[in-house]
C-alpha positions as CSV (number, residue, x, y, z in Angstrom):
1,X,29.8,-107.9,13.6
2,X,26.8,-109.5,13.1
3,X,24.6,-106.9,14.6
4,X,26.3,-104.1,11.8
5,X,25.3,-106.6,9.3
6,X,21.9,-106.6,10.0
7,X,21.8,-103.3,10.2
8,X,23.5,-103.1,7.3
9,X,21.2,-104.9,5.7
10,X,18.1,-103.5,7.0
11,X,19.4,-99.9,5.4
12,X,19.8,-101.3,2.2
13,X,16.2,-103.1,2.3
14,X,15.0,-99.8,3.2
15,X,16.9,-97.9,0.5
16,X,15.7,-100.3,-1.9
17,X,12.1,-99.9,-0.8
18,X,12.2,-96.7,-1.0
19,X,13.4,-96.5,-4.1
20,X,10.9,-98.7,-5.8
21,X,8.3,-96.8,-4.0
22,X,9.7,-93.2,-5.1
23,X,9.5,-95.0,-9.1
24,X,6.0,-96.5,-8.1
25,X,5.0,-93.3,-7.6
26,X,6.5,-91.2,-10.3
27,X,5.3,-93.7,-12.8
28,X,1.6,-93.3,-11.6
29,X,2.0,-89.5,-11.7
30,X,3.5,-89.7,-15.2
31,X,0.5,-91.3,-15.7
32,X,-2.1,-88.9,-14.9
33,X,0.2,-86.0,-15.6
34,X,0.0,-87.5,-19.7
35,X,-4.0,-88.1,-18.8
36,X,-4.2,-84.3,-17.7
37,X,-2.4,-83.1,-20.7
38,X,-4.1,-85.4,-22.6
39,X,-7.6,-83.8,-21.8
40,X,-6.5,-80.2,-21.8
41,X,-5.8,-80.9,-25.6
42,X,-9.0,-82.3,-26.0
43,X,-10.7,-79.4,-24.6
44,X,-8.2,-77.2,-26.6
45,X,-9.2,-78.5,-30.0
46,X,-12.9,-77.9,-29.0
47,X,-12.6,-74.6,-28.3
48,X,-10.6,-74.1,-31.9
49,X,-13.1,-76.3,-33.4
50,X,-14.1,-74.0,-36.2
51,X,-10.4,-73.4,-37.1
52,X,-9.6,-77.1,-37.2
53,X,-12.6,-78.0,-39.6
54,X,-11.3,-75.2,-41.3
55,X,-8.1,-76.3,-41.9
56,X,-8.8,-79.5,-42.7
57,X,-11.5,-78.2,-45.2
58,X,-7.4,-76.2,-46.7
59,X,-5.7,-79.6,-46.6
60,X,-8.9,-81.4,-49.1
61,X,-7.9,-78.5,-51.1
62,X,-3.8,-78.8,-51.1
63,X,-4.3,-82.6,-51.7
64,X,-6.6,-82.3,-54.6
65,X,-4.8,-78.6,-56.7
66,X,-1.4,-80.8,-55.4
67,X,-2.0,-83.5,-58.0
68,X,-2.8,-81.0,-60.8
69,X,0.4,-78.7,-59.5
70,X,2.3,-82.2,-60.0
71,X,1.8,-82.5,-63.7
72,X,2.3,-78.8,-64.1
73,X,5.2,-79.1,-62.5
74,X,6.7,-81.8,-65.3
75,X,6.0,-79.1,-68.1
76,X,6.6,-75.8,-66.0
77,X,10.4,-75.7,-63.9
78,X,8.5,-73.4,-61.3
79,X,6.7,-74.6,-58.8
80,X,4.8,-71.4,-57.7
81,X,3.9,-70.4,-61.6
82,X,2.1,-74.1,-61.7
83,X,0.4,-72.9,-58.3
84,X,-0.6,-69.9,-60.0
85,X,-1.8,-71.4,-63.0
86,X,-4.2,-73.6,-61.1
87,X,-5.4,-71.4,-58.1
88,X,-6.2,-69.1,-61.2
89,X,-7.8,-71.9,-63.5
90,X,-10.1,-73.1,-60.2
91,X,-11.3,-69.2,-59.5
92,X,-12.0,-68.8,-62.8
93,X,-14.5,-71.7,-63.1
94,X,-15.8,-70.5,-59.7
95,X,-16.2,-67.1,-60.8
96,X,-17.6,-68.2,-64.2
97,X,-20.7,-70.7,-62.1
98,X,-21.4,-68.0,-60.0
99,X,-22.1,-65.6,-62.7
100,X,-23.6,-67.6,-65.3
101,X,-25.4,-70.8,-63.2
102,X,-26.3,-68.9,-60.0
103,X,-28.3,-66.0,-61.4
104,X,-31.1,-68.9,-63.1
105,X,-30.6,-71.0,-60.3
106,X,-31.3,-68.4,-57.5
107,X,-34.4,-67.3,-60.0
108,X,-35.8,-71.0,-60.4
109,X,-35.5,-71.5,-56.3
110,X,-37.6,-68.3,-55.6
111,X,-40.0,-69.8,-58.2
112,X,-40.4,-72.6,-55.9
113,X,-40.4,-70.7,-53.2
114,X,-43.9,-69.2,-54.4
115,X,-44.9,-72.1,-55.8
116,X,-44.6,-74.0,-52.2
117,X,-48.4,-72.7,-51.3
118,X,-50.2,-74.1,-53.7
119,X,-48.2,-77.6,-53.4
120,X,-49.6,-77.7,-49.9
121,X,-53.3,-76.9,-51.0
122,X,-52.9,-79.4,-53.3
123,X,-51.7,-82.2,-51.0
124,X,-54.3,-81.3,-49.3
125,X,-57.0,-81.8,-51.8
126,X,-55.7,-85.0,-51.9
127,X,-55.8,-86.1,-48.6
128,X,-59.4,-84.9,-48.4
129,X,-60.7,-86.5,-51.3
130,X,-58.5,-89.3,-49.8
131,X,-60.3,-89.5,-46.4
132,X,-63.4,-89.6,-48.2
133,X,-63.3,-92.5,-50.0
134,X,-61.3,-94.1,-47.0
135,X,-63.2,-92.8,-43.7
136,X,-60.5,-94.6,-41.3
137,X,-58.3,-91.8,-42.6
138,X,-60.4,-89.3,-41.1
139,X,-59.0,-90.7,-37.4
140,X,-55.8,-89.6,-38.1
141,X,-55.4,-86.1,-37.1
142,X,-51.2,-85.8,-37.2
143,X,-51.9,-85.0,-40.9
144,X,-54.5,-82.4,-40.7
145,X,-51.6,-81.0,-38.0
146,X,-48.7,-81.5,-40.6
147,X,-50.2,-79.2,-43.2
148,X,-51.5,-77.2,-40.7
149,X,-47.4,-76.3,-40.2
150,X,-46.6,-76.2,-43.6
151,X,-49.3,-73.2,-44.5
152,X,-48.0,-71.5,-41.5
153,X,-43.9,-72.2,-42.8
154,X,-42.6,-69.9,-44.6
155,X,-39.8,-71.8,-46.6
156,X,-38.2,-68.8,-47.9
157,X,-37.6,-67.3,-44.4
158,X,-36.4,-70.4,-43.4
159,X,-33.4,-70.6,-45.8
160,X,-32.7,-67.2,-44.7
161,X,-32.1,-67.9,-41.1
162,X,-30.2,-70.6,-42.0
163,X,-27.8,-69.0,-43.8
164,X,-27.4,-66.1,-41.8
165,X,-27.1,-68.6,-38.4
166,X,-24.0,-70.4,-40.6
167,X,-22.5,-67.3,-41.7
168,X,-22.4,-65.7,-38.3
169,X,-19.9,-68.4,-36.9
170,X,-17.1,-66.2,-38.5
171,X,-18.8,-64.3,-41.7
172,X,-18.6,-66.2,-44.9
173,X,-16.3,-64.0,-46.3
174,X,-13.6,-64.5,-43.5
175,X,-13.8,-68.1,-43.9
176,X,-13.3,-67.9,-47.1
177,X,-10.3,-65.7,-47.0
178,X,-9.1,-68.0,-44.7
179,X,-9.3,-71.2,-46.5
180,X,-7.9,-69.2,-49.6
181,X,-5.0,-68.1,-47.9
182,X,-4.4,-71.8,-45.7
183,X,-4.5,-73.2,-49.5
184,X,-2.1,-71.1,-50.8
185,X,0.2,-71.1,-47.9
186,X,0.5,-75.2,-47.8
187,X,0.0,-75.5,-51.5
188,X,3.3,-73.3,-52.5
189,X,5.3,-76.0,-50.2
190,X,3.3,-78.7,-49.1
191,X,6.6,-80.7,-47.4
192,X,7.5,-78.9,-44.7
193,X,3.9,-79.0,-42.9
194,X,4.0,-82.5,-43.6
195,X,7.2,-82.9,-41.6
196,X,5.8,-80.7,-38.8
197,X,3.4,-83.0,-38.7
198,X,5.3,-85.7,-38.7
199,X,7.3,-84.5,-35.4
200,X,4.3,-84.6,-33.3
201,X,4.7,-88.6,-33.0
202,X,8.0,-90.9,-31.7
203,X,10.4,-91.6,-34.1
204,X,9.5,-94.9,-33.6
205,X,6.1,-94.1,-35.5
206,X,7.1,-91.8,-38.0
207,X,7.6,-94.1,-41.3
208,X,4.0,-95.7,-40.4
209,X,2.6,-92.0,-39.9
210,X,3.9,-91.2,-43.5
211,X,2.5,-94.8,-45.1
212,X,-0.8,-93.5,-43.3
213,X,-0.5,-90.2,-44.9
214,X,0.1,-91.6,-48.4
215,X,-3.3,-93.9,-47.7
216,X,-5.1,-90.7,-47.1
217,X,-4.1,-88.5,-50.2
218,X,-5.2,-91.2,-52.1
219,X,-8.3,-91.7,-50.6
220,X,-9.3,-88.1,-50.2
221,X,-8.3,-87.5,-54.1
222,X,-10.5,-90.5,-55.0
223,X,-13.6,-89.7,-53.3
224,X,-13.1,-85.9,-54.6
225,X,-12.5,-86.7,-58.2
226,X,-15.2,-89.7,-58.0
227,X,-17.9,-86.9,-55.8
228,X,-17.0,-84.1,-58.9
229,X,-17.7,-86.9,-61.8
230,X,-20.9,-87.9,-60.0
231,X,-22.4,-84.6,-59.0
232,X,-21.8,-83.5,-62.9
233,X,-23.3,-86.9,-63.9
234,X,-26.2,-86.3,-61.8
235,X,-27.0,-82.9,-62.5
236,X,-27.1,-83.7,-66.4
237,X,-29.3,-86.7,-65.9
238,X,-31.6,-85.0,-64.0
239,X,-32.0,-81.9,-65.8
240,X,-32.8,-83.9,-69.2
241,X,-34.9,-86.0,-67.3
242,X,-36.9,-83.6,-65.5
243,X,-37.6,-81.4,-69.2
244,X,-38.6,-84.7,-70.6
245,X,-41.0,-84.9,-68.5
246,X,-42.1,-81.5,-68.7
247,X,-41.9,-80.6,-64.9
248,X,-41.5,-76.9,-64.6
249,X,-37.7,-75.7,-63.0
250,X,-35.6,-78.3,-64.6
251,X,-32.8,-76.3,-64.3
252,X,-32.8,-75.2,-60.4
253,X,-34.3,-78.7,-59.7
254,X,-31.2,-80.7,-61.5
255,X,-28.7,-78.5,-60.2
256,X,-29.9,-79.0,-56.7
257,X,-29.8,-82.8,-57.2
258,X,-25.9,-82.5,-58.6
259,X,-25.0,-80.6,-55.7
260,X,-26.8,-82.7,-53.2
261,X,-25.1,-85.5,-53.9
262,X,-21.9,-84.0,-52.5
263,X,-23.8,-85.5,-49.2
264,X,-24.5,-89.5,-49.4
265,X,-27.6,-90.8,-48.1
266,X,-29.5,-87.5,-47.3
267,X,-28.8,-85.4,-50.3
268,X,-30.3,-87.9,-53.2
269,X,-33.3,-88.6,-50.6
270,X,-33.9,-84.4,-50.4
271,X,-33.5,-83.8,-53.4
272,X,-36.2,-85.6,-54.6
273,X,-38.9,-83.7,-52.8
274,X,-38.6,-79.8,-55.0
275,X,-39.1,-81.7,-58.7
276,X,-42.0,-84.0,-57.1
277,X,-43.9,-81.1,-55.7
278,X,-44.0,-79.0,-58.8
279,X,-45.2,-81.8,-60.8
280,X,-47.9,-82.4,-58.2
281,X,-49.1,-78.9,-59.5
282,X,-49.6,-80.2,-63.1
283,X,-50.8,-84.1,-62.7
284,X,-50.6,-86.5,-60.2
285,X,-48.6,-89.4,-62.9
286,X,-45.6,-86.7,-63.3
287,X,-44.5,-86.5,-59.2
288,X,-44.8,-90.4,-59.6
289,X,-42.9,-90.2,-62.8
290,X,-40.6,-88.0,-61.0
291,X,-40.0,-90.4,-58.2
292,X,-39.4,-93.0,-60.6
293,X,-36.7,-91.1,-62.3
294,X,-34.7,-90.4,-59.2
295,X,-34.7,-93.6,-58.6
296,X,-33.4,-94.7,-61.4
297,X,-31.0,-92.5,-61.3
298,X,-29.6,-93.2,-57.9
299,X,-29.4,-96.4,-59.4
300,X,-27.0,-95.8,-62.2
301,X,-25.2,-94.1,-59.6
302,X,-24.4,-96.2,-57.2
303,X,-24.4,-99.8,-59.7
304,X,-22.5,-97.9,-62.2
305,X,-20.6,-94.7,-61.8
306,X,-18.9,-95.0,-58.3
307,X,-17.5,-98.7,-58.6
308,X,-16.6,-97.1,-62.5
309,X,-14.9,-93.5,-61.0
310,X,-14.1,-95.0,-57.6
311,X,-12.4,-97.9,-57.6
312,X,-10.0,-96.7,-55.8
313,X,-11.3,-95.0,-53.3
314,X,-11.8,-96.8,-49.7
315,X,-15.1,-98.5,-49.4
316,X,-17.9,-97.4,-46.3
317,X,-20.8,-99.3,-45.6
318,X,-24.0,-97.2,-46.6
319,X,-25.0,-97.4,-42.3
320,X,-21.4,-96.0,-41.3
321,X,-21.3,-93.4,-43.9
322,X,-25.0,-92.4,-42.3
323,X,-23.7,-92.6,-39.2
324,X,-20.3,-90.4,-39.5
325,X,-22.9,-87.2,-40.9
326,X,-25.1,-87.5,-38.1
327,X,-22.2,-87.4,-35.8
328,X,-20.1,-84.9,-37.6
329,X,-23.5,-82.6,-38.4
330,X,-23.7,-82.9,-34.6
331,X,-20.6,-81.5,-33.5
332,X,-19.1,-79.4,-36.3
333,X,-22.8,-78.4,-37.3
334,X,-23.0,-78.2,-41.4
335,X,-19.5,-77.7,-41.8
336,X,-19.1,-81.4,-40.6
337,X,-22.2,-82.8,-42.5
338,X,-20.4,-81.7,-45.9
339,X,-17.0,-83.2,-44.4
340,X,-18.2,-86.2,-42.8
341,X,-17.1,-88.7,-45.9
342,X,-13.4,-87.5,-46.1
343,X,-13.5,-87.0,-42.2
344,X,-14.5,-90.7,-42.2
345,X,-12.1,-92.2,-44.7
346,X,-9.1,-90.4,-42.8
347,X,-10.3,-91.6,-39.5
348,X,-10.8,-95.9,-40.9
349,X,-7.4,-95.2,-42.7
350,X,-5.5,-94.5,-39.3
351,X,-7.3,-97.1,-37.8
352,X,-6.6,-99.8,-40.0
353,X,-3.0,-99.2,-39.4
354,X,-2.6,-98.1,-35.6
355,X,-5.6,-100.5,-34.3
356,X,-7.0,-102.9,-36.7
357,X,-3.5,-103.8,-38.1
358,X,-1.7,-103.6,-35.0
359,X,-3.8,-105.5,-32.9
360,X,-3.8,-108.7,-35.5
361,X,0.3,-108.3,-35.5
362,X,0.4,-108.9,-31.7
363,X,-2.1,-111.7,-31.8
């Protein structure tokens, strides 16, 4: 009797073993099954990189026509007439800036263009008569190299490389159609996508997922209401500034600033550079003048309008915000550089709840 038990025993010991092994096991290849699938996503959604920044690029849209679709909405019982009436009402003042802003604009930049020689031979007077009444500057031969490259560039060529080398990703007009039709698509019935989306997380997650989403609707319709109002501001200020002045282009050269400022941090800082040149040309007071006046106006920017217009938008530090468009610019080339403050907002928003939040809850 005792001998059955113990082997008895020694069956079930080894049952039991083998069980806990068998789980053991499976749990660890659960593991790195999740890990493998995990990466193959990763490299998924690099391949369709493009298309992503793309669709995110619809979803900006759909969250900003949404909230004028919204109030249509409370006058006109149709959703998809108040879709009409403001996909129509956004190509029309789209249609109406390309044909009466471009045209001057395009005009004023191949001005500069031309213009861009002589800025160089003057600089260069400068750094002559400079060098002579200062010999130690005649050491210094990076500079004698610097506008030794900027006879030889030929700005207008450059612009047009650039522009071809963006528009061959896809062609410009096919990412355009795209976005178009992406917009439409989601705009006409926003819900359901959102409750696909939803679906991709555990139940478990899905009322926090939704709270996150809410966060960033409102953040991405801040900072695009607050970036519109700014770059209009801007643009404005500068051209009146700029004729004041008397520096030549005011028009292209204002314009240029108001569109820059779509990108924080680098835009302002380039688009200083155009309107200084030119008044180089005329007298040296007017680029300083110049200077002077973008300054001023970055300043009324950034003290006045955007705590005014964006109050509610989600604050970024001035070194992340440089940060998130080198790193975006680097992987989604310019694409990401435009998108790198919404991309940014989205990404502290989801972090706040699923890592910053969460980790102070379970300490």
């Amino acid at each position: 009797m005792d001998e059955f038990l113990s082997k008895n025993n020694y069956a079930v010991s080894a049952s039991v073993t083998f069980i806990i092994y068998y789980k053991v096991k499976s749990v660890k290849f659960s593991q790195w099954l999740r890990i493998i699938i995990f990466v193959i996503c990763l490299w998924i959604c690099w391949q369709i990189r493009n298309v992503l920044l793309l669709t995110f690029t619809a979803v900006v849209c759909v969250v900003v026509l949404n909230r004028a679709v919204k109030r249509l909405h409370r006058w006109i019982p149709s959703r998809n007439v108040a879709v009409l009436i403001s996909a129509s009402a956004v190509l029309l003042m789209l249609g109406i800036f390309g044909v009466i802003v471009f045209p001057p604009f395009a005009n004023q930049l191949q001005e500069f263009f031309y213009l861009t020689p002589q800025v160089t031979a003057r600089l260069q007077d400068w750094v002559i008569s400079l060098e002579n009444t200062f010999p130690a500057f005649r050491n210094i031969q990076s500079i004698d190299y610097l506008f030794q490259q900027l006879q030889s560039l030929d700005l207008e060529m450059v612009f047009g490389r650039f522009f071809t080398l963006f528009s061959n990703t896809l062609t410009i007009t096919l990412n355009l159609l795209l976005l178009i039709v992406l917009t439409l698509m989601m705009l006409l019935n926003p819900t359901p996508y959102r409750h696909l989306f939803l679906k991709m997380f555990p139940a478990s997650r899905r009322r926090q997922v939704d709270k996150v989403l809410d966060h960033c609707e409102e953040a991405i319709a801040g900072w695009f209401i607050g970036i519109i109002f700014n770059m209009t501001v801007i643009a404005t200020m500068s051209m009146i500034g700029l004729w004041i002045l008397g520096v030549p282009l005011a028009f292209a050269n204002g314009l240029l600033a108001g569109l820059l400022t779509f990108i924080p941090n680098l835009g302002p800082t380039i688009s200083v550079v155009p309107p200084a040149a030119i008044a180089l040309l005329e007298k040296p007071w007017k680029a300083i003048a110049v200077v002077l006046l973008y300054f001023l106006i970055q300043q009324v920017e950034s003290n006045i309008l955007t705590p005014m217009v964006m109050q509610k938008q989600v604050s970024l530090l001035p070194a992340v915000t440089l940060l998130s468009q080198i790193i975006f610019a680097i992987f989604f080339g310019f694409l990401g550089l435009l998108l790198a403050l919404p991309l940014t907002l989205i990404t502290q928003e989801w972090l706040k709840e699923f890592w910053v939040q969460g980790f102070l809850d379970h300490h």
